[in-house]
mmCIF file with all atom_site columns, C-alpha atoms in Angstrom:
data_model
loop_
_atom_site.group_PDB
_atom_site.id
_atom_site.type_symbol
_atom_site.label_atom_id
_atom_site.label_alt_id
_atom_site.label_comp_id
_atom_site.label_asym_id
_atom_site.label_entity_id
_atom_site.label_seq_id
_atom_site.pdbx_PDB_ins_code
_atom_site.Cartn_x
_atom_site.Cartn_y
_atom_site.Cartn_z
_atom_site.occupancy
_atom_site.B_iso_or_equiv
_atom_site.pdbx_formal_charge
_atom_site.auth_seq_id
_atom_site.auth_comp_id
_atom_site.auth_asym_id
_atom_site.auth_atom_id
_atom_site.pdbx_PDB_model_num
ATOM 1   C CA . UNK A 1 1   ? 32.924 -29.663 34.042 1.00 0.00 ? 1   UNK A CA 1
ATOM 2   C CA . UNK A 1 2   ? 33.100 -26.265 35.758 1.00 0.00 ? 2   UNK A CA 1
ATOM 3   C CA . UNK A 1 3   ? 31.201 -23.489 34.003 1.00 0.00 ? 3   UNK A CA 1
ATOM 4   C CA . UNK A 1 4   ? 28.855 -25.801 32.039 1.00 0.00 ? 4   UNK A CA 1
ATOM 5   C CA . UNK A 1 5   ? 25.093 -25.286 32.367 1.00 0.00 ? 5   UNK A CA 1
ATOM 6   C CA . UNK A 1 6   ? 22.099 -27.637 32.172 1.00 0.00 ? 6   UNK A CA 1
ATOM 7   C CA . UNK A 1 7   ? 18.610 -26.913 30.889 1.00 0.00 ? 7   UNK A CA 1
ATOM 8   C CA . UNK A 1 8   ? 17.438 -30.266 32.231 1.00 0.00 ? 8   UNK A CA 1
ATOM 9   C CA . UNK A 1 9   ? 19.012 -32.931 34.358 1.00 0.00 ? 9   UNK A CA 1
ATOM 10  C CA . UNK A 1 10  ? 17.521 -35.839 36.286 1.00 0.00 ? 10  UNK A CA 1
ATOM 11  C CA . UNK A 1 11  ? 18.012 -37.117 39.835 1.00 0.00 ? 11  UNK A CA 1
ATOM 12  C CA . UNK A 1 12  ? 16.343 -40.107 41.487 1.00 0.00 ? 12  UNK A CA 1
ATOM 13  C CA . UNK A 1 13  ? 15.577 -40.158 45.206 1.00 0.00 ? 13  UNK A CA 1
ATOM 14  C CA . UNK A 1 14  ? 13.169 -41.506 47.798 1.00 0.00 ? 14  UNK A CA 1
ATOM 15  C CA . UNK A 1 15  ? 10.554 -39.035 49.038 1.00 0.00 ? 15  UNK A CA 1
ATOM 16  C CA . UNK A 1 16  ? 7.868  -39.140 51.694 1.00 0.00 ? 16  UNK A CA 1
ATOM 17  C CA . UNK A 1 17  ? 6.182  -35.882 50.780 1.00 0.00 ? 17  UNK A CA 1
ATOM 18  C CA . UNK A 1 18  ? 3.761  -35.440 47.818 1.00 0.00 ? 18  UNK A CA 1
ATOM 19  C CA . UNK A 1 19  ? 5.660  -34.647 44.626 1.00 0.00 ? 19  UNK A CA 1
ATOM 20  C CA . UNK A 1 20  ? 3.886  -31.368 43.887 1.00 0.00 ? 20  UNK A CA 1
ATOM 21  C CA . UNK A 1 21  ? 4.676  -30.047 47.371 1.00 0.00 ? 21  UNK A CA 1
ATOM 22  C CA . UNK A 1 22  ? 8.338  -30.980 47.027 1.00 0.00 ? 22  UNK A CA 1
ATOM 23  C CA . UNK A 1 23  ? 8.663  -29.214 43.662 1.00 0.00 ? 23  UNK A CA 1
ATOM 24  C CA . UNK A 1 24  ? 6.988  -26.077 45.011 1.00 0.00 ? 24  UNK A CA 1
ATOM 25  C CA . UNK A 1 25  ? 9.101  -26.058 48.173 1.00 0.00 ? 25  UNK A CA 1
ATOM 26  C CA . UNK A 1 26  ? 12.354 -26.511 46.278 1.00 0.00 ? 26  UNK A CA 1
ATOM 27  C CA . UNK A 1 27  ? 11.588 -23.763 43.759 1.00 0.00 ? 27  UNK A CA 1
ATOM 28  C CA . UNK A 1 28  ? 10.667 -21.389 46.589 1.00 0.00 ? 28  UNK A CA 1
ATOM 29  C CA . UNK A 1 29  ? 14.057 -22.045 48.194 1.00 0.00 ? 29  UNK A CA 1
ATOM 30  C CA . UNK A 1 30  ? 16.218 -22.072 45.060 1.00 0.00 ? 30  UNK A CA 1
ATOM 31  C CA . UNK A 1 31  ? 17.586 -19.027 43.208 1.00 0.00 ? 31  UNK A CA 1
ATOM 32  C CA . UNK A 1 32  ? 15.951 -18.163 39.845 1.00 0.00 ? 32  UNK A CA 1
ATOM 33  C CA . UNK A 1 33  ? 18.889 -19.652 37.930 1.00 0.00 ? 33  UNK A CA 1
ATOM 34  C CA . UNK A 1 34  ? 18.177 -23.092 39.410 1.00 0.00 ? 34  UNK A CA 1
ATOM 35  C CA . UNK A 1 35  ? 14.722 -24.592 38.809 1.00 0.00 ? 35  UNK A CA 1
ATOM 36  C CA . UNK A 1 36  ? 12.974 -27.897 39.389 1.00 0.00 ? 36  UNK A CA 1
ATOM 37  C CA . UNK A 1 37  ? 10.870 -28.455 36.265 1.00 0.00 ? 37  UNK A CA 1
ATOM 38  C CA . UNK A 1 38  ? 8.834  -31.308 37.692 1.00 0.00 ? 38  UNK A CA 1
ATOM 39  C CA . UNK A 1 39  ? 8.753  -34.707 39.369 1.00 0.00 ? 39  UNK A CA 1
ATOM 40  C CA . UNK A 1 40  ? 7.335  -38.129 38.582 1.00 0.00 ? 40  UNK A CA 1
ATOM 41  C CA . UNK A 1 41  ? 7.095  -41.590 40.076 1.00 0.00 ? 41  UNK A CA 1
ATOM 42  C CA . UNK A 1 42  ? 9.543  -44.096 38.579 1.00 0.00 ? 42  UNK A CA 1
ATOM 43  C CA . UNK A 1 43  ? 10.227 -47.833 39.041 1.00 0.00 ? 43  UNK A CA 1
ATOM 44  C CA . UNK A 1 44  ? 12.198 -48.688 42.174 1.00 0.00 ? 44  UNK A CA 1
ATOM 45  C CA . UNK A 1 45  ? 15.165 -49.872 40.114 1.00 0.00 ? 45  UNK A CA 1
ATOM 46  C CA . UNK A 1 46  ? 15.350 -46.686 38.009 1.00 0.00 ? 46  UNK A CA 1
ATOM 47  C CA . UNK A 1 47  ? 18.788 -45.086 37.820 1.00 0.00 ? 47  UNK A CA 1
ATOM 48  C CA . UNK A 1 48  ? 19.004 -41.480 36.577 1.00 0.00 ? 48  UNK A CA 1
ATOM 49  C CA . UNK A 1 49  ? 22.508 -42.056 35.220 1.00 0.00 ? 49  UNK A CA 1
ATOM 50  C CA . UNK A 1 50  ? 22.581 -45.768 34.429 1.00 0.00 ? 50  UNK A CA 1
ATOM 51  C CA . UNK A 1 51  ? 19.219 -45.858 32.610 1.00 0.00 ? 51  UNK A CA 1
ATOM 52  C CA . UNK A 1 52  ? 20.028 -42.852 30.427 1.00 0.00 ? 52  UNK A CA 1
ATOM 53  C CA . UNK A 1 53  ? 20.344 -43.910 26.775 1.00 0.00 ? 53  UNK A CA 1
ATOM 54  C CA . UNK A 1 54  ? 21.415 -40.592 25.256 1.00 0.00 ? 54  UNK A CA 1
ATOM 55  C CA . UNK A 1 55  ? 22.172 -36.996 26.098 1.00 0.00 ? 55  UNK A CA 1
ATOM 56  C CA . UNK A 1 56  ? 21.666 -33.886 24.020 1.00 0.00 ? 56  UNK A CA 1
ATOM 57  C CA . UNK A 1 57  ? 24.186 -31.087 24.435 1.00 0.00 ? 57  UNK A CA 1
ATOM 58  C CA . UNK A 1 58  ? 24.201 -27.642 22.888 1.00 0.00 ? 58  UNK A CA 1
ATOM 59  C CA . UNK A 1 59  ? 27.110 -25.286 22.416 1.00 0.00 ? 59  UNK A CA 1
ATOM 60  C CA . UNK A 1 60  ? 26.145 -21.659 21.853 1.00 0.00 ? 60  UNK A CA 1
ATOM 61  C CA . UNK A 1 61  ? 28.688 -19.669 19.860 1.00 0.00 ? 61  UNK A CA 1
ATOM 62  C CA . UNK A 1 62  ? 28.693 -16.020 18.896 1.00 0.00 ? 62  UNK A CA 1
ATOM 63  C CA . UNK A 1 63  ? 28.299 -15.884 15.126 1.00 0.00 ? 63  UNK A CA 1
ATOM 64  C CA . UNK A 1 64  ? 31.549 -13.939 14.813 1.00 0.00 ? 64  UNK A CA 1
ATOM 65  C CA . UNK A 1 65  ? 33.382 -17.105 15.938 1.00 0.00 ? 65  UNK A CA 1
ATOM 66  C CA . UNK A 1 66  ? 32.688 -18.622 12.518 1.00 0.00 ? 66  UNK A CA 1
ATOM 67  C CA . UNK A 1 67  ? 35.010 -17.259 9.825  1.00 0.00 ? 67  UNK A CA 1
ATOM 68  C CA . UNK A 1 68  ? 32.708 -15.829 7.194  1.00 0.00 ? 68  UNK A CA 1
ATOM 69  C CA . UNK A 1 69  ? 29.768 -15.650 9.579  1.00 0.00 ? 69  UNK A CA 1
ATOM 70  C CA . UNK A 1 70  ? 26.507 -16.903 8.088  1.00 0.00 ? 70  UNK A CA 1
ATOM 71  C CA . UNK A 1 71  ? 28.223 -17.959 4.878  1.00 0.00 ? 71  UNK A CA 1
ATOM 72  C CA . UNK A 1 72  ? 30.235 -20.638 6.694  1.00 0.00 ? 72  UNK A CA 1
ATOM 73  C CA . UNK A 1 73  ? 27.316 -22.265 8.542  1.00 0.00 ? 73  UNK A CA 1
ATOM 74  C CA . UNK A 1 74  ? 26.735 -24.869 5.819  1.00 0.00 ? 74  UNK A CA 1
ATOM 75  C CA . UNK A 1 75  ? 30.433 -25.803 5.771  1.00 0.00 ? 75  UNK A CA 1
ATOM 76  C CA . UNK A 1 76  ? 30.444 -26.013 9.574  1.00 0.00 ? 76  UNK A CA 1
ATOM 77  C CA . UNK A 1 77  ? 27.495 -28.402 9.435  1.00 0.00 ? 77  UNK A CA 1
ATOM 78  C CA . UNK A 1 78  ? 29.284 -30.539 6.844  1.00 0.00 ? 78  UNK A CA 1
ATOM 79  C CA . UNK A 1 79  ? 32.436 -30.781 8.950  1.00 0.00 ? 79  UNK A CA 1
ATOM 80  C CA . UNK A 1 80  ? 30.502 -31.489 12.127 1.00 0.00 ? 80  UNK A CA 1
ATOM 81  C CA . UNK A 1 81  ? 28.774 -34.496 10.589 1.00 0.00 ? 81  UNK A CA 1
ATOM 82  C CA . UNK A 1 82  ? 32.073 -36.396 10.476 1.00 0.00 ? 82  UNK A CA 1
ATOM 83  C CA . UNK A 1 83  ? 31.640 -36.904 14.223 1.00 0.00 ? 83  UNK A CA 1
ATOM 84  C CA . UNK A 1 84  ? 28.452 -38.918 13.706 1.00 0.00 ? 84  UNK A CA 1
ATOM 85  C CA . UNK A 1 85  ? 28.791 -42.645 14.279 1.00 0.00 ? 85  UNK A CA 1
ATOM 86  C CA . UNK A 1 86  ? 31.173 -44.597 16.480 1.00 0.00 ? 86  UNK A CA 1
ATOM 87  C CA . UNK A 1 87  ? 34.705 -43.245 16.890 1.00 0.00 ? 87  UNK A CA 1
ATOM 88  C CA . UNK A 1 88  ? 37.593 -43.433 19.318 1.00 0.00 ? 88  UNK A CA 1
ATOM 89  C CA . UNK A 1 89  ? 37.735 -40.041 21.042 1.00 0.00 ? 89  UNK A CA 1
ATOM 90  C CA . UNK A 1 90  ? 41.043 -40.747 22.798 1.00 0.00 ? 90  UNK A CA 1
ATOM 91  C CA . UNK A 1 91  ? 42.311 -37.299 21.770 1.00 0.00 ? 91  UNK A CA 1
ATOM 92  C CA . UNK A 1 92  ? 39.199 -35.480 22.966 1.00 0.00 ? 92  UNK A CA 1
ATOM 93  C CA . UNK A 1 93  ? 39.667 -35.659 26.730 1.00 0.00 ? 93  UNK A CA 1
ATOM 94  C CA . UNK A 1 94  ? 42.474 -35.026 29.193 1.00 0.00 ? 94  UNK A CA 1
ATOM 95  C CA . UNK A 1 95  ? 45.387 -37.501 29.346 1.00 0.00 ? 95  UNK A CA 1
ATOM 96  C CA . UNK A 1 96  ? 44.453 -38.749 32.862 1.00 0.00 ? 96  UNK A CA 1
ATOM 97  C CA . UNK A 1 97  ? 40.816 -39.252 31.823 1.00 0.00 ? 97  UNK A CA 1
ATOM 98  C CA . UNK A 1 98  ? 41.805 -41.042 28.609 1.00 0.00 ? 98  UNK A CA 1
ATOM 99  C CA . UNK A 1 99  ? 44.153 -43.427 30.381 1.00 0.00 ? 99  UNK A CA 1
ATOM 100 C CA . UNK A 1 100 ? 41.685 -44.130 33.199 1.00 0.00 ? 100 UNK A CA 1
ATOM 101 C CA . UNK A 1 101 ? 38.681 -44.803 30.934 1.00 0.00 ? 101 UNK A CA 1
ATOM 102 C CA . UNK A 1 102 ? 37.626 -48.387 30.185 1.00 0.00 ? 102 UNK A CA 1
ATOM 103 C CA . UNK A 1 103 ? 37.123 -47.245 26.610 1.00 0.00 ? 103 UNK A CA 1
ATOM 104 C CA . UNK A 1 104 ? 37.307 -43.921 24.810 1.00 0.00 ? 104 UNK A CA 1
ATOM 105 C CA . UNK A 1 105 ? 35.023 -45.112 22.013 1.00 0.00 ? 105 UNK A CA 1
ATOM 106 C CA . UNK A 1 106 ? 31.792 -43.120 21.907 1.00 0.00 ? 106 UNK A CA 1
ATOM 107 C CA . UNK A 1 107 ? 28.780 -43.117 19.568 1.00 0.00 ? 107 UNK A CA 1
ATOM 108 C CA . UNK A 1 108 ? 27.496 -39.767 18.297 1.00 0.00 ? 108 UNK A CA 1
ATOM 109 C CA . UNK A 1 109 ? 23.879 -40.137 17.209 1.00 0.00 ? 109 UNK A CA 1
ATOM 110 C CA . UNK A 1 110 ? 23.431 -36.644 15.776 1.00 0.00 ? 110 UNK A CA 1
ATOM 111 C CA . UNK A 1 111 ? 25.703 -33.693 15.043 1.00 0.00 ? 111 UNK A CA 1
ATOM 112 C CA . UNK A 1 112 ? 24.204 -30.564 13.501 1.00 0.00 ? 112 UNK A CA 1
ATOM 113 C CA . UNK A 1 113 ? 24.504 -26.803 13.342 1.00 0.00 ? 113 UNK A CA 1
ATOM 114 C CA . UNK A 1 114 ? 21.336 -24.765 13.706 1.00 0.00 ? 114 UNK A CA 1
ATOM 115 C CA . UNK A 1 115 ? 20.650 -21.694 11.632 1.00 0.00 ? 115 UNK A CA 1
ATOM 116 C CA . UNK A 1 116 ? 21.960 -18.453 13.185 1.00 0.00 ? 116 UNK A CA 1
ATOM 117 C CA . UNK A 1 117 ? 19.551 -16.469 15.335 1.00 0.00 ? 117 UNK A CA 1
ATOM 118 C CA . UNK A 1 118 ? 19.498 -13.379 17.504 1.00 0.00 ? 118 UNK A CA 1
ATOM 119 C CA . UNK A 1 119 ? 19.587 -13.865 21.267 1.00 0.00 ? 119 UNK A CA 1
ATOM 120 C CA . UNK A 1 120 ? 19.261 -10.776 23.447 1.00 0.00 ? 120 UNK A CA 1
ATOM 121 C CA . UNK A 1 121 ? 20.807 -8.531  20.820 1.00 0.00 ? 121 UNK A CA 1
ATOM 122 C CA . UNK A 1 122 ? 23.647 -10.854 19.788 1.00 0.00 ? 122 UNK A CA 1
ATOM 123 C CA . UNK A 1 123 ? 23.864 -13.047 16.698 1.00 0.00 ? 123 UNK A CA 1
ATOM 124 C CA . UNK A 1 124 ? 24.584 -16.631 17.721 1.00 0.00 ? 124 UNK A CA 1
ATOM 125 C CA . UNK A 1 125 ? 24.835 -20.089 16.200 1.00 0.00 ? 125 UNK A CA 1
ATOM 126 C CA . UNK A 1 126 ? 24.188 -23.325 18.063 1.00 0.00 ? 126 UNK A CA 1
ATOM 127 C CA . UNK A 1 127 ? 26.028 -26.631 17.704 1.00 0.00 ? 127 UNK A CA 1
ATOM 128 C CA . UNK A 1 128 ? 23.860 -29.601 18.721 1.00 0.00 ? 128 UNK A CA 1
ATOM 129 C CA . UNK A 1 129 ? 25.351 -32.973 19.651 1.00 0.00 ? 129 UNK A CA 1
ATOM 130 C CA . UNK A 1 130 ? 23.457 -36.086 20.729 1.00 0.00 ? 130 UNK A CA 1
ATOM 131 C CA . UNK A 1 131 ? 25.338 -39.124 21.966 1.00 0.00 ? 131 UNK A CA 1
ATOM 132 C CA . UNK A 1 132 ? 25.055 -42.153 24.196 1.00 0.00 ? 132 UNK A CA 1
ATOM 133 C CA . UNK A 1 133 ? 27.678 -40.645 26.491 1.00 0.00 ? 133 UNK A CA 1
ATOM 134 C CA . UNK A 1 134 ? 30.479 -38.096 26.443 1.00 0.00 ? 134 UNK A CA 1
ATOM 135 C CA . UNK A 1 135 ? 33.822 -37.782 28.201 1.00 0.00 ? 135 UNK A CA 1
ATOM 136 C CA . UNK A 1 136 ? 34.942 -34.709 30.098 1.00 0.00 ? 136 UNK A CA 1
ATOM 137 C CA . UNK A 1 137 ? 36.038 -31.920 27.721 1.00 0.00 ? 137 UNK A CA 1
ATOM 138 C CA . UNK A 1 138 ? 35.008 -33.976 24.685 1.00 0.00 ? 138 UNK A CA 1
ATOM 139 C CA . UNK A 1 139 ? 32.390 -31.582 23.333 1.00 0.00 ? 139 UNK A CA 1
ATOM 140 C CA . UNK A 1 140 ? 34.474 -28.498 24.049 1.00 0.00 ? 140 UNK A CA 1
ATOM 141 C CA . UNK A 1 141 ? 37.372 -30.034 22.115 1.00 0.00 ? 141 UNK A CA 1
ATOM 142 C CA . UNK A 1 142 ? 35.045 -31.026 19.270 1.00 0.00 ? 142 UNK A CA 1
ATOM 143 C CA . UNK A 1 143 ? 33.774 -27.449 18.975 1.00 0.00 ? 143 UNK A CA 1
ATOM 144 C CA . UNK A 1 144 ? 37.302 -26.024 19.128 1.00 0.00 ? 144 UNK A CA 1
ATOM 145 C CA . UNK A 1 145 ? 38.460 -28.419 16.405 1.00 0.00 ? 145 UNK A CA 1
ATOM 146 C CA . UNK A 1 146 ? 35.476 -27.464 14.255 1.00 0.00 ? 146 UNK A CA 1
ATOM 147 C CA . UNK A 1 147 ? 36.466 -23.793 14.377 1.00 0.00 ? 147 UNK A CA 1
ATOM 148 C CA . UNK A 1 148 ? 40.122 -24.599 13.669 1.00 0.00 ? 148 UNK A CA 1
ATOM 149 C CA . UNK A 1 149 ? 39.146 -26.666 10.636 1.00 0.00 ? 149 UNK A CA 1
ATOM 150 C CA . UNK A 1 150 ? 36.934 -23.856 9.361  1.00 0.00 ? 150 UNK A CA 1
ATOM 151 C CA . UNK A 1 151 ? 39.691 -21.295 9.708  1.00 0.00 ? 151 UNK A CA 1
ATOM 152 C CA . UNK A 1 152 ? 42.211 -23.579 8.014  1.00 0.00 ? 152 UNK A CA 1
ATOM 153 C CA . UNK A 1 153 ? 39.782 -24.439 5.192  1.00 0.00 ? 153 UNK A CA 1
ATOM 154 C CA . UNK A 1 154 ? 40.573 -28.065 6.045  1.00 0.00 ? 154 UNK A CA 1
ATOM 155 C CA . UNK A 1 155 ? 39.099 -31.147 4.452  1.00 0.00 ? 155 UNK A CA 1
ATOM 156 C CA . UNK A 1 156 ? 36.910 -33.668 6.226  1.00 0.00 ? 156 UNK A CA 1
ATOM 157 C CA . UNK A 1 157 ? 39.802 -36.137 6.002  1.00 0.00 ? 157 UNK A CA 1
ATOM 158 C CA . UNK A 1 158 ? 41.904 -33.803 8.155  1.00 0.00 ? 158 UNK A CA 1
ATOM 159 C CA . UNK A 1 159 ? 39.195 -33.891 10.778 1.00 0.00 ? 159 UNK A CA 1
ATOM 160 C CA . UNK A 1 160 ? 38.943 -37.682 10.675 1.00 0.00 ? 160 UNK A CA 1
ATOM 161 C CA . UNK A 1 161 ? 42.680 -37.970 11.304 1.00 0.00 ? 161 UNK A CA 1
ATOM 162 C CA . UNK A 1 162 ? 42.100 -36.769 14.881 1.00 0.00 ? 162 UNK A CA 1
ATOM 163 C CA . UNK A 1 163 ? 40.228 -39.969 15.778 1.00 0.00 ? 163 UNK A CA 1
ATOM 164 C CA . UNK A 1 164 ? 42.435 -42.460 17.554 1.00 0.00 ? 164 UNK A CA 1
ATOM 165 C CA . UNK A 1 165 ? 42.119 -46.115 16.607 1.00 0.00 ? 165 UNK A CA 1
ATOM 166 C CA . UNK A 1 166 ? 41.847 -48.503 19.536 1.00 0.00 ? 166 UNK A CA 1
ATOM 167 C CA . UNK A 1 167 ? 43.910 -51.179 17.804 1.00 0.00 ? 167 UNK A CA 1
ATOM 168 C CA . UNK A 1 168 ? 46.900 -48.864 17.385 1.00 0.00 ? 168 UNK A CA 1
ATOM 169 C CA . UNK A 1 169 ? 46.795 -46.924 20.661 1.00 0.00 ? 169 UNK A CA 1
ATOM 170 C CA . UNK A 1 170 ? 48.772 -48.339 23.551 1.00 0.00 ? 170 UNK A CA 1
ATOM 171 C CA . UNK A 1 171 ? 47.952 -47.532 27.203 1.00 0.00 ? 171 UNK A CA 1
ATOM 172 C CA . UNK A 1 172 ? 51.103 -45.399 27.400 1.00 0.00 ? 172 UNK A CA 1
ATOM 173 C CA . UNK A 1 173 ? 50.235 -43.263 24.376 1.00 0.00 ? 173 UNK A CA 1
ATOM 174 C CA . UNK A 1 174 ? 49.382 -39.690 25.351 1.00 0.00 ? 174 UNK A CA 1
ATOM 175 C CA . UNK A 1 175 ? 46.417 -38.052 23.592 1.00 0.00 ? 175 UNK A CA 1
ATOM 176 C CA . UNK A 1 176 ? 47.166 -35.439 20.964 1.00 0.00 ? 176 UNK A CA 1
ATOM 177 C CA . UNK A 1 177 ? 46.702 -32.057 22.691 1.00 0.00 ? 177 UNK A CA 1
ATOM 178 C CA . UNK A 1 178 ? 43.584 -30.403 21.273 1.00 0.00 ? 178 UNK A CA 1
ATOM 179 C CA . UNK A 1 179 ? 42.290 -27.006 22.341 1.00 0.00 ? 179 UNK A CA 1
ATOM 180 C CA . UNK A 1 180 ? 39.085 -26.740 24.367 1.00 0.00 ? 180 UNK A CA 1
ATOM 181 C CA . UNK A 1 181 ? 36.409 -24.153 23.647 1.00 0.00 ? 181 UNK A CA 1
ATOM 182 C CA . UNK A 1 182 ? 35.309 -22.077 26.671 1.00 0.00 ? 182 UNK A CA 1
ATOM 183 C CA . UNK A 1 183 ? 33.016 -23.853 29.119 1.00 0.00 ? 183 UNK A CA 1
ATOM 184 C CA . UNK A 1 184 ? 30.630 -20.881 28.991 1.00 0.00 ? 184 UNK A CA 1
ATOM 185 C CA . UNK A 1 185 ? 28.934 -21.922 25.749 1.00 0.00 ? 185 UNK A CA 1
ATOM 186 C CA . UNK A 1 186 ? 28.216 -25.540 26.701 1.00 0.00 ? 186 UNK A CA 1
ATOM 187 C CA . UNK A 1 187 ? 24.966 -26.822 28.191 1.00 0.00 ? 187 UNK A CA 1
ATOM 188 C CA . UNK A 1 188 ? 23.293 -30.162 28.716 1.00 0.00 ? 188 UNK A CA 1
ATOM 189 C CA . UNK A 1 189 ? 19.953 -29.731 26.969 1.00 0.00 ? 189 UNK A CA 1
ATOM 190 C CA . UNK A 1 190 ? 18.278 -32.927 28.175 1.00 0.00 ? 190 UNK A CA 1
ATOM 191 C CA . UNK A 1 191 ? 18.852 -36.632 28.789 1.00 0.00 ? 191 UNK A CA 1
ATOM 192 C CA . UNK A 1 192 ? 16.704 -39.353 27.223 1.00 0.00 ? 192 UNK A CA 1
ATOM 193 C CA . UNK A 1 193 ? 15.515 -42.694 28.594 1.00 0.00 ? 193 UNK A CA 1
ATOM 194 C CA . UNK A 1 194 ? 14.276 -45.817 26.812 1.00 0.00 ? 194 UNK A CA 1
ATOM 195 C CA . UNK A 1 195 ? 11.504 -46.629 29.292 1.00 0.00 ? 195 UNK A CA 1
ATOM 196 C CA . UNK A 1 196 ? 10.180 -45.766 32.711 1.00 0.00 ? 196 UNK A CA 1
ATOM 197 C CA . UNK A 1 197 ? 10.723 -42.029 32.476 1.00 0.00 ? 197 UNK A CA 1
ATOM 198 C CA . UNK A 1 198 ? 10.906 -39.100 30.071 1.00 0.00 ? 198 UNK A CA 1
ATOM 199 C CA . UNK A 1 199 ? 11.557 -35.389 30.473 1.00 0.00 ? 199 UNK A CA 1
ATOM 200 C CA . UNK A 1 200 ? 9.251  -34.553 27.554 1.00 0.00 ? 200 UNK A CA 1
ATOM 201 C CA . UNK A 1 201 ? 6.230  -33.679 29.783 1.00 0.00 ? 201 UNK A CA 1
ATOM 202 C CA . UNK A 1 202 ? 8.310  -30.666 30.837 1.00 0.00 ? 202 UNK A CA 1
ATOM 203 C CA . UNK A 1 203 ? 9.646  -29.837 27.357 1.00 0.00 ? 203 UNK A CA 1
ATOM 204 C CA . UNK A 1 204 ? 8.182  -26.325 27.316 1.00 0.00 ? 204 UNK A CA 1
ATOM 205 C CA . UNK A 1 205 ? 9.617  -25.460 30.732 1.00 0.00 ? 205 UNK A CA 1
ATOM 206 C CA . UNK A 1 206 ? 12.995 -26.819 29.654 1.00 0.00 ? 206 UNK A CA 1
ATOM 207 C CA . UNK A 1 207 ? 12.989 -24.875 26.383 1.00 0.00 ? 207 UNK A CA 1
ATOM 208 C CA . UNK A 1 208 ? 11.873 -21.667 28.103 1.00 0.00 ? 208 UNK A CA 1
ATOM 209 C CA . UNK A 1 209 ? 14.528 -22.029 30.803 1.00 0.00 ? 209 UNK A CA 1
ATOM 210 C CA . UNK A 1 210 ? 17.206 -22.615 28.171 1.00 0.00 ? 210 UNK A CA 1
ATOM 211 C CA . UNK A 1 211 ? 16.182 -19.627 26.076 1.00 0.00 ? 211 UNK A CA 1
ATOM 212 C CA . UNK A 1 212 ? 15.360 -17.167 28.859 1.00 0.00 ? 212 UNK A CA 1
ATOM 213 C CA . UNK A 1 213 ? 17.928 -18.028 31.513 1.00 0.00 ? 213 UNK A CA 1
ATOM 214 C CA . UNK A 1 214 ? 20.887 -19.962 30.100 1.00 0.00 ? 214 UNK A CA 1
ATOM 215 C CA . UNK A 1 215 ? 21.184 -18.325 26.689 1.00 0.00 ? 215 UNK A CA 1
ATOM 216 C CA . UNK A 1 216 ? 20.766 -14.927 28.264 1.00 0.00 ? 216 UNK A CA 1
ATOM 217 C CA . UNK A 1 217 ? 23.474 -15.641 30.855 1.00 0.00 ? 217 UNK A CA 1
ATOM 218 C CA . UNK A 1 218 ? 25.881 -16.834 28.131 1.00 0.00 ? 218 UNK A CA 1
ATOM 219 C CA . UNK A 1 219 ? 25.340 -13.738 25.998 1.00 0.00 ? 219 UNK A CA 1
ATOM 220 C CA . UNK A 1 220 ? 25.605 -11.385 28.977 1.00 0.00 ? 220 UNK A CA 1
ATOM 221 C CA . UNK A 1 221 ? 28.751 -13.080 30.281 1.00 0.00 ? 221 UNK A CA 1
ATOM 222 C CA . UNK A 1 222 ? 30.419 -12.854 26.880 1.00 0.00 ? 222 UNK A CA 1
ATOM 223 C CA . UNK A 1 223 ? 29.375 -9.214  26.549 1.00 0.00 ? 223 UNK A CA 1
ATOM 224 C CA . UNK A 1 224 ? 30.603 -8.222  30.014 1.00 0.00 ? 224 UNK A CA 1
ATOM 225 C CA . UNK A 1 225 ? 33.708 -10.403 30.300 1.00 0.00 ? 225 UNK A CA 1
ATOM 226 C CA . UNK A 1 226 ? 34.542 -10.854 26.590 1.00 0.00 ? 226 UNK A CA 1
ATOM 227 C CA . UNK A 1 227 ? 35.070 -14.599 26.847 1.00 0.00 ? 227 UNK A CA 1
ATOM 228 C CA . UNK A 1 228 ? 35.047 -15.829 23.234 1.00 0.00 ? 228 UNK A CA 1
ATOM 229 C CA . UNK A 1 229 ? 36.965 -13.134 21.367 1.00 0.00 ? 229 UNK A CA 1
ATOM 230 C CA . UNK A 1 230 ? 40.312 -13.521 23.229 1.00 0.00 ? 230 UNK A CA 1
ATOM 231 C CA . UNK A 1 231 ? 40.031 -17.304 22.941 1.00 0.00 ? 231 UNK A CA 1
ATOM 232 C CA . UNK A 1 232 ? 39.422 -17.143 19.174 1.00 0.00 ? 232 UNK A CA 1
ATOM 233 C CA . UNK A 1 233 ? 42.401 -14.864 18.691 1.00 0.00 ? 233 UNK A CA 1
#
């Protein structure tokens, strides 16, 4: 998804050089906005994508995107929790992606809104979503719907009505067109694995990179290019 960032991602490859030398060499060659946090030996059968059991995403919003600002954070959190559990997200991707997918059912393990904070001079609020997997545009459409529901003072039942039901959706049915929030605010925070590997040994580096590089770039881009305000209007 063009414009989306990652605080941590995982790749698996065969290497002949010592791991510490490879990490150092890569970081010396890469720009500051791209870092290798670390490396570890894994089982030969390990798959960075196929062995991933969940992914945590964050969406950083300027606080002014929430109608009522800080006063609407609790309501936003309440509405966001409707996404938790297993649902058919047929309407939360593009029509070609929905029709091509084996299934559009996804399980959301956690959906929460963090308390507002100040990041490089701007008040922001962060939406956190953890799921087994996500489709393209799914999170951006979830965030956009959340803001629409807040502005419309909608009920949780109105939000639930956007879930498609597999038993009633035919292959020819087009998804309901939902808006997508800007790609700028979205970032993959970290993937998780059941066994054989974990990114947690590099948790501090990941958190620092997210706070110091990605959050800063989001705030600066919105300040310089005014990304969110025109979209909200």
